[in-house]
Short mmCIF file of C-alpha atoms and ligand atoms in Angstrom, two decimals:
data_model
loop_
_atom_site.label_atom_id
_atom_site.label_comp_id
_atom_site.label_asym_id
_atom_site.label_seq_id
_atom_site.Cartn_x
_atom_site.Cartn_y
_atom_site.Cartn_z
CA UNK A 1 -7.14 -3.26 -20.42
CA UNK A 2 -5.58 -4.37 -17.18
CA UNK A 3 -4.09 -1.89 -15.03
CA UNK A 4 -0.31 -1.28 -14.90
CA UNK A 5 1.20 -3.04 -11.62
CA UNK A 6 2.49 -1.06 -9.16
CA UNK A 7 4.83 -3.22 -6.13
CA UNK A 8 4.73 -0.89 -3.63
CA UNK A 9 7.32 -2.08 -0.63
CA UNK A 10 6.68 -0.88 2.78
CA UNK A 11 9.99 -0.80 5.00
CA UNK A 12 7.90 -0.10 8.34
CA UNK A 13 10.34 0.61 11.18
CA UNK A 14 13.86 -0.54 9.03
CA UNK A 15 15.98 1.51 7.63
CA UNK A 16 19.10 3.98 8.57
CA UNK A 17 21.11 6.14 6.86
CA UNK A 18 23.44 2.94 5.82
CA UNK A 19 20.47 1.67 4.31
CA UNK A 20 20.41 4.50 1.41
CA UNK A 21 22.72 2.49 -0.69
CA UNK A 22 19.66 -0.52 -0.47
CA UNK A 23 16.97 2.35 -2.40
CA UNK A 24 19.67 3.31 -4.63
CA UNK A 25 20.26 -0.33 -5.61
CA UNK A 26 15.73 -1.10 -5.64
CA UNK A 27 15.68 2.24 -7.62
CA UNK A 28 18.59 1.58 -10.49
CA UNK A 29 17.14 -2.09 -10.67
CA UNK A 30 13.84 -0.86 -10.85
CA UNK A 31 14.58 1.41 -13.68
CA UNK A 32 15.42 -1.44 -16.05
CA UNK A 33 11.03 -2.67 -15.65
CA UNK A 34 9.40 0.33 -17.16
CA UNK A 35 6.06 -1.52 -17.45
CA UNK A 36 5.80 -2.17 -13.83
CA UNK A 37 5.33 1.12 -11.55
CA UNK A 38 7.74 1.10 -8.35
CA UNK A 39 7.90 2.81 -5.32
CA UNK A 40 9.45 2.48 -1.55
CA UNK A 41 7.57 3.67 1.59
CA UNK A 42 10.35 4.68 4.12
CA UNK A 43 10.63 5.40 7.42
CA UNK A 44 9.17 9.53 7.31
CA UNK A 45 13.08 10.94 8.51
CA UNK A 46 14.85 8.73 6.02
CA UNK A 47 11.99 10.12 3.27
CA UNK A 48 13.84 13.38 1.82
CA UNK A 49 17.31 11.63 2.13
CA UNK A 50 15.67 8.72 0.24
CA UNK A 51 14.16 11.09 -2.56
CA UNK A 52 17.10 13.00 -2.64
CA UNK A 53 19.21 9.71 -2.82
CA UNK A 54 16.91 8.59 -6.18
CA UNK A 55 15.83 11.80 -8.06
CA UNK A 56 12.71 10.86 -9.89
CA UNK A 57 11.81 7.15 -7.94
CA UNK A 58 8.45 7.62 -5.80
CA UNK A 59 9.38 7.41 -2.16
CA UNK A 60 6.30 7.10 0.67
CA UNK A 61 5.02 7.80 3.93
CA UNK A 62 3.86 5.12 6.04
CA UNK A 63 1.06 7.01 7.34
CA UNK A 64 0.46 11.00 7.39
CA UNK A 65 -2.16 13.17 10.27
CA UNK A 66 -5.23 14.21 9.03
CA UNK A 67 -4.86 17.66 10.25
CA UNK A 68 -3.46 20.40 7.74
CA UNK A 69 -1.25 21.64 10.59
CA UNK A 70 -1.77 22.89 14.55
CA UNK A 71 -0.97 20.94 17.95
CA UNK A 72 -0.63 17.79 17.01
CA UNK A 73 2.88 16.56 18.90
CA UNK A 74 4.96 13.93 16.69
CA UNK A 75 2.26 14.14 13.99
CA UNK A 76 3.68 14.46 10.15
CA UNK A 77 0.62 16.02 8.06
CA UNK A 78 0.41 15.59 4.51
CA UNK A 79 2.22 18.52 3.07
CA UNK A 80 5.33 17.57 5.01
CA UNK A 81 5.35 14.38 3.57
CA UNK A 82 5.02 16.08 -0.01
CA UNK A 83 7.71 19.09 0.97
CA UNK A 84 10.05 16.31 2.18
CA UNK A 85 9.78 14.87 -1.64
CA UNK A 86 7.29 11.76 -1.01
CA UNK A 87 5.30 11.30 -3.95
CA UNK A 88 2.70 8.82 -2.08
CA UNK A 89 1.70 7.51 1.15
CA UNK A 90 -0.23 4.46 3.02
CA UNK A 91 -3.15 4.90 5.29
CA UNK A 92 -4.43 2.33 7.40
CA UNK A 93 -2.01 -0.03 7.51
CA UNK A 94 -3.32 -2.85 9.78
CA UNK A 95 -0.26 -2.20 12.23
CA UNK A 96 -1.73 1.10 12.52
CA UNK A 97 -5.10 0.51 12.85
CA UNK A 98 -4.09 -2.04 15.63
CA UNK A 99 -1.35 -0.73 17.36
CA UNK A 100 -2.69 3.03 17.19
CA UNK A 101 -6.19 1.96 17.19
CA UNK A 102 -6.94 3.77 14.09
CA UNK A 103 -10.77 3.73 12.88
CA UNK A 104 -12.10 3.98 9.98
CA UNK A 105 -13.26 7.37 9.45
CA UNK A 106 -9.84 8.64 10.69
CA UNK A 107 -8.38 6.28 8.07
CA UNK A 108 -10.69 8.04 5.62
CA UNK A 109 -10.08 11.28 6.67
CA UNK A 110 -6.12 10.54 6.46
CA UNK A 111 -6.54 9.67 2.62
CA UNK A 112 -8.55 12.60 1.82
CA UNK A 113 -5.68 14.83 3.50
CA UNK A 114 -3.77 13.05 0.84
CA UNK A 115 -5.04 13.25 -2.00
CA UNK A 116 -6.12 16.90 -1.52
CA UNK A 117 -2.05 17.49 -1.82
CA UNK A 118 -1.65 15.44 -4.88
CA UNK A 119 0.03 12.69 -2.71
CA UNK A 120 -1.14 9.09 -3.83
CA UNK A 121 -2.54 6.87 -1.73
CA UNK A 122 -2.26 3.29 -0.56
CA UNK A 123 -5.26 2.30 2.01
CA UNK A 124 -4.83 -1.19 3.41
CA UNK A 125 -8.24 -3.43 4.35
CA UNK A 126 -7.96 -6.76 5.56
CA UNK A 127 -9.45 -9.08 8.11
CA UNK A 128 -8.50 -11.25 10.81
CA UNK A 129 -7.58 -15.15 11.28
CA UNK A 130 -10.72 -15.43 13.16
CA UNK A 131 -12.98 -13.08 10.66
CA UNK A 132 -11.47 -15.28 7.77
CA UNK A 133 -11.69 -18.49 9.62
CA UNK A 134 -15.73 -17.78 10.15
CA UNK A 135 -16.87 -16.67 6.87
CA UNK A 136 -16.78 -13.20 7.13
CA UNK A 137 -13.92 -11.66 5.24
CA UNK A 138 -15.77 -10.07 2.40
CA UNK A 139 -18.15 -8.81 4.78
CA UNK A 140 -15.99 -7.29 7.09
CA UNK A 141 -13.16 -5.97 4.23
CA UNK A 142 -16.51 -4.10 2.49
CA UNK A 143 -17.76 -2.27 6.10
CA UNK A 144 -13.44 -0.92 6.17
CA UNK A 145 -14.48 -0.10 2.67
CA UNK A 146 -17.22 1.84 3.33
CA UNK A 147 -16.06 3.37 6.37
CA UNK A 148 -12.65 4.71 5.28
CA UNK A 149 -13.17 5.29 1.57
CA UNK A 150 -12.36 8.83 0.60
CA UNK A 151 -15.69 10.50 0.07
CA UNK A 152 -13.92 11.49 -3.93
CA UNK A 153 -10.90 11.15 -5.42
CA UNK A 154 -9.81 13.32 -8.99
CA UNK A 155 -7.16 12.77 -11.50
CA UNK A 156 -4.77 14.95 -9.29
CA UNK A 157 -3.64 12.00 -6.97
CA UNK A 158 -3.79 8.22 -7.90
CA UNK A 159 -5.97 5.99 -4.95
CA UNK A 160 -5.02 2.32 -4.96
CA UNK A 161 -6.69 -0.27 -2.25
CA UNK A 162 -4.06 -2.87 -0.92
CA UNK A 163 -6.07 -5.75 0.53
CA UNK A 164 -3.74 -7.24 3.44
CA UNK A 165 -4.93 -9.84 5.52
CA UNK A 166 -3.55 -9.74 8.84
CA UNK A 167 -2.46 -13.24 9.28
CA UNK A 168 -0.90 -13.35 6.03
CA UNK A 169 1.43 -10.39 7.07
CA UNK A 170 4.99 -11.37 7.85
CA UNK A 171 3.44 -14.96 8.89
CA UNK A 172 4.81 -16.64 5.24
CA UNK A 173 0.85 -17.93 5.36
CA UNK A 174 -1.34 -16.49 2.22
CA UNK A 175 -4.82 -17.04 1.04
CA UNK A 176 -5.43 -19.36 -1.70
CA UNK A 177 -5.40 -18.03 -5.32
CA UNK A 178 -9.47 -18.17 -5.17
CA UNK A 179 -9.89 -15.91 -2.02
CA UNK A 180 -7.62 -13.42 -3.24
CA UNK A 181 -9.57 -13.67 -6.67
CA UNK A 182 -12.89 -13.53 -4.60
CA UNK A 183 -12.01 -10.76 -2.33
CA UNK A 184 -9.74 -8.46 -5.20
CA UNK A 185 -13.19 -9.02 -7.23
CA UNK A 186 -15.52 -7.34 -4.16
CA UNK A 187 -12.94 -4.67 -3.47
CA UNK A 188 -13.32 -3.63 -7.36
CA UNK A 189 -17.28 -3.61 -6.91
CA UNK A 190 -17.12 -1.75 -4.05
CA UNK A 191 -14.84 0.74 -5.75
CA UNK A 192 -17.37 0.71 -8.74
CA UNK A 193 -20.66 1.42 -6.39
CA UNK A 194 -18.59 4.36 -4.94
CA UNK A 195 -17.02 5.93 -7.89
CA UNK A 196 -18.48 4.84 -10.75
CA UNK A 197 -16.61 4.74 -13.75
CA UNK A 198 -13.41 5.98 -11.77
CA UNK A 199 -13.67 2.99 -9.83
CA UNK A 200 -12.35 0.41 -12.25
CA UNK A 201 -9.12 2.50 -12.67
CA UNK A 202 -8.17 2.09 -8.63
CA UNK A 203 -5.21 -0.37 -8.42
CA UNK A 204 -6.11 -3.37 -5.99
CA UNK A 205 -2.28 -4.70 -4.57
CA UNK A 206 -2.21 -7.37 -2.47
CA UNK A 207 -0.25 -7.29 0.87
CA UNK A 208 1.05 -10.34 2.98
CA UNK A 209 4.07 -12.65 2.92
CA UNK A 210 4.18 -11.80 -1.10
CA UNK A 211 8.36 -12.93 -2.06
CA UNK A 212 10.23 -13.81 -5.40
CA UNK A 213 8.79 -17.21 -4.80
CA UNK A 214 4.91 -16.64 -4.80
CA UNK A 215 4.84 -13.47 -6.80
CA UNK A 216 4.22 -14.03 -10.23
CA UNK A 217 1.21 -16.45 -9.18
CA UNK A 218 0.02 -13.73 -7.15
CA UNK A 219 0.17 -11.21 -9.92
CA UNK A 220 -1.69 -13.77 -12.26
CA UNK A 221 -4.92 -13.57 -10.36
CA UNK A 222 -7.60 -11.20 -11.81
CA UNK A 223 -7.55 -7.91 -10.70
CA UNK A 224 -4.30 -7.99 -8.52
CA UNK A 225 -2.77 -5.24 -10.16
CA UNK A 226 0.18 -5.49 -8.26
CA UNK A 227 1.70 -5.92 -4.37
CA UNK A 228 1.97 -4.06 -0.97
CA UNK A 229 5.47 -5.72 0.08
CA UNK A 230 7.11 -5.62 3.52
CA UNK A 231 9.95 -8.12 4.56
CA UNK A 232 10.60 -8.41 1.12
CA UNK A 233 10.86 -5.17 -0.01
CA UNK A 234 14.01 -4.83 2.56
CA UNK A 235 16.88 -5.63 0.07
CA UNK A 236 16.98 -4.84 -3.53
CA UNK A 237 18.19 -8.67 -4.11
CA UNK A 238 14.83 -10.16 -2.49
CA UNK A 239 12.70 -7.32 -3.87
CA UNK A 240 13.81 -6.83 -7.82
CA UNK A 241 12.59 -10.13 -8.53
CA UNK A 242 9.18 -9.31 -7.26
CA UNK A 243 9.19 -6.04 -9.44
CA UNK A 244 10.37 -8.95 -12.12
CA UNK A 245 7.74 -11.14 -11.90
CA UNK A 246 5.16 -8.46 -12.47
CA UNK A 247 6.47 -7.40 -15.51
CA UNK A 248 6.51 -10.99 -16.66
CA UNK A 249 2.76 -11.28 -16.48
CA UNK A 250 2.36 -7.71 -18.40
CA UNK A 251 4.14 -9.70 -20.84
P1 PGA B 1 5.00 -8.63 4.68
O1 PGA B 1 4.25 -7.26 5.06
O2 PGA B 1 5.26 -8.60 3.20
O3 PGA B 1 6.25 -8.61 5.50
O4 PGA B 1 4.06 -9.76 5.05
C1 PGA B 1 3.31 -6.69 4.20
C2 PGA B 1 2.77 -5.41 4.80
O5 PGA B 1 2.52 -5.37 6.00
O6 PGA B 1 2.56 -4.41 4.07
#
């Protein structure tokens, strides 16, 4: 039984107050592709005037502290996120993990905060243009793996893996159908070795330049059960059709 998709957009550092009218357009559209799971990861102040804005539509984090609380100055920990209404939240967001020089273990350590709320979460792998230029991408996304993995995950919060390679984000570059095929496939073993059974029930999104234009081949390749969307995920009018083009291919 494949997995139902979830498109997942990420707004990073867009969005205002003006910009509430945008989620209430993505959520309303959204609404009318039951099959498909949606949800919008916005900026953390615009988060409880988001959920507020959409009763009932999952709004994210784009990242969340590790720390239950203390002295930890412009830090946003996990129950914050969930008191401000987010119902999920990405870890490890490449951005993050270069720009805030984010390891692995604090990656893993973010997720677990997570889930131990009941917030679901999105944890982005991916390798460089060089790593993927030399042969070592599977390699390389299966050491993030192991390194920022939460040790367990329950029924009580959903885990899903977005695999995002760096040069394919916001470049309008992606892999070819085969290396997303060949990578989604390791990322499910991986998830297998580590949780067993539980493993095959981890969504897998792909992240990276995904539009209304490459989508529904995207969503056609085996276990891509569904996208981790950025630019695109901006504007209801560049973002529905992505939603669209899932539920196409669940028929
Ligand atoms: P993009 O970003 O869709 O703009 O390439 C994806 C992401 O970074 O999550």
């Amino acid at each position: 039984m494949p997995l139902k998709k979830l498109v997942a957009g990420n707004w990073k550092m867009h969005g205002l107050s003006s910009d509430l009218d945008e989620v209430r357009a993505i959520a309303a559209a959204a609404g009318e592709y039951p099959s498909v799971d949606v949800a919008l990861c916005v900026p953390a102040i615009l988060i409880e005037r988001a959920a507020r804005a959409v009763p009932g539509f999952a709004i994210g984090g784009q990242d969340v502290h590790h720390a239950e609380k203390g002295a930890h100055t412009g830090c946003i920990s996990a129950l914050m996120l969930l008191d401000a209404g987010a119902s999920l939240t990405i870890v490890g967001h490449s951005e993050r993990r270069e720009g805030q020089r984010e390891r692995d273990q604090e990656v893993k350590a973010k997720a677990e905060a997570a889930l131990s709320v009941g917030l679901n979460v999105i944890l982005c792998v991916g390798e460089s243009l060089d790593v993927r230029e030399h042969g070592g991408a599977v390699d390389t996304v299966g050491a993030q793996l192991d390194g920022s993995l939460p040790a367990a995950f329950d029924s009580k919060a959903e885990l899903a893996i977005a695999y995002e390679p760096i040069w394919a984000i916001g470049t309008g570059k992606i892999p070819t159908s085969a290396e997303i095929a060949e990578m989604h496939l390791a990322i499910r073993a991986k998830l297998g070795e580590r949780y067993g059974a539980d493993g095959a029930n981890a969504r897998i999104l792909y992240g990276g330049s995904v539009k209304a234009s490459n989508a529904g081949e995207i969503f056609g390749i085996a276990d891509v059960d569904g996208a981790l969307v950025g630019g695109a995920s901006l504007k209801a009018a560049d973002f529905i059709p992505i939603v669209a083009a899932a539920a196409a291919v669940e028929g």
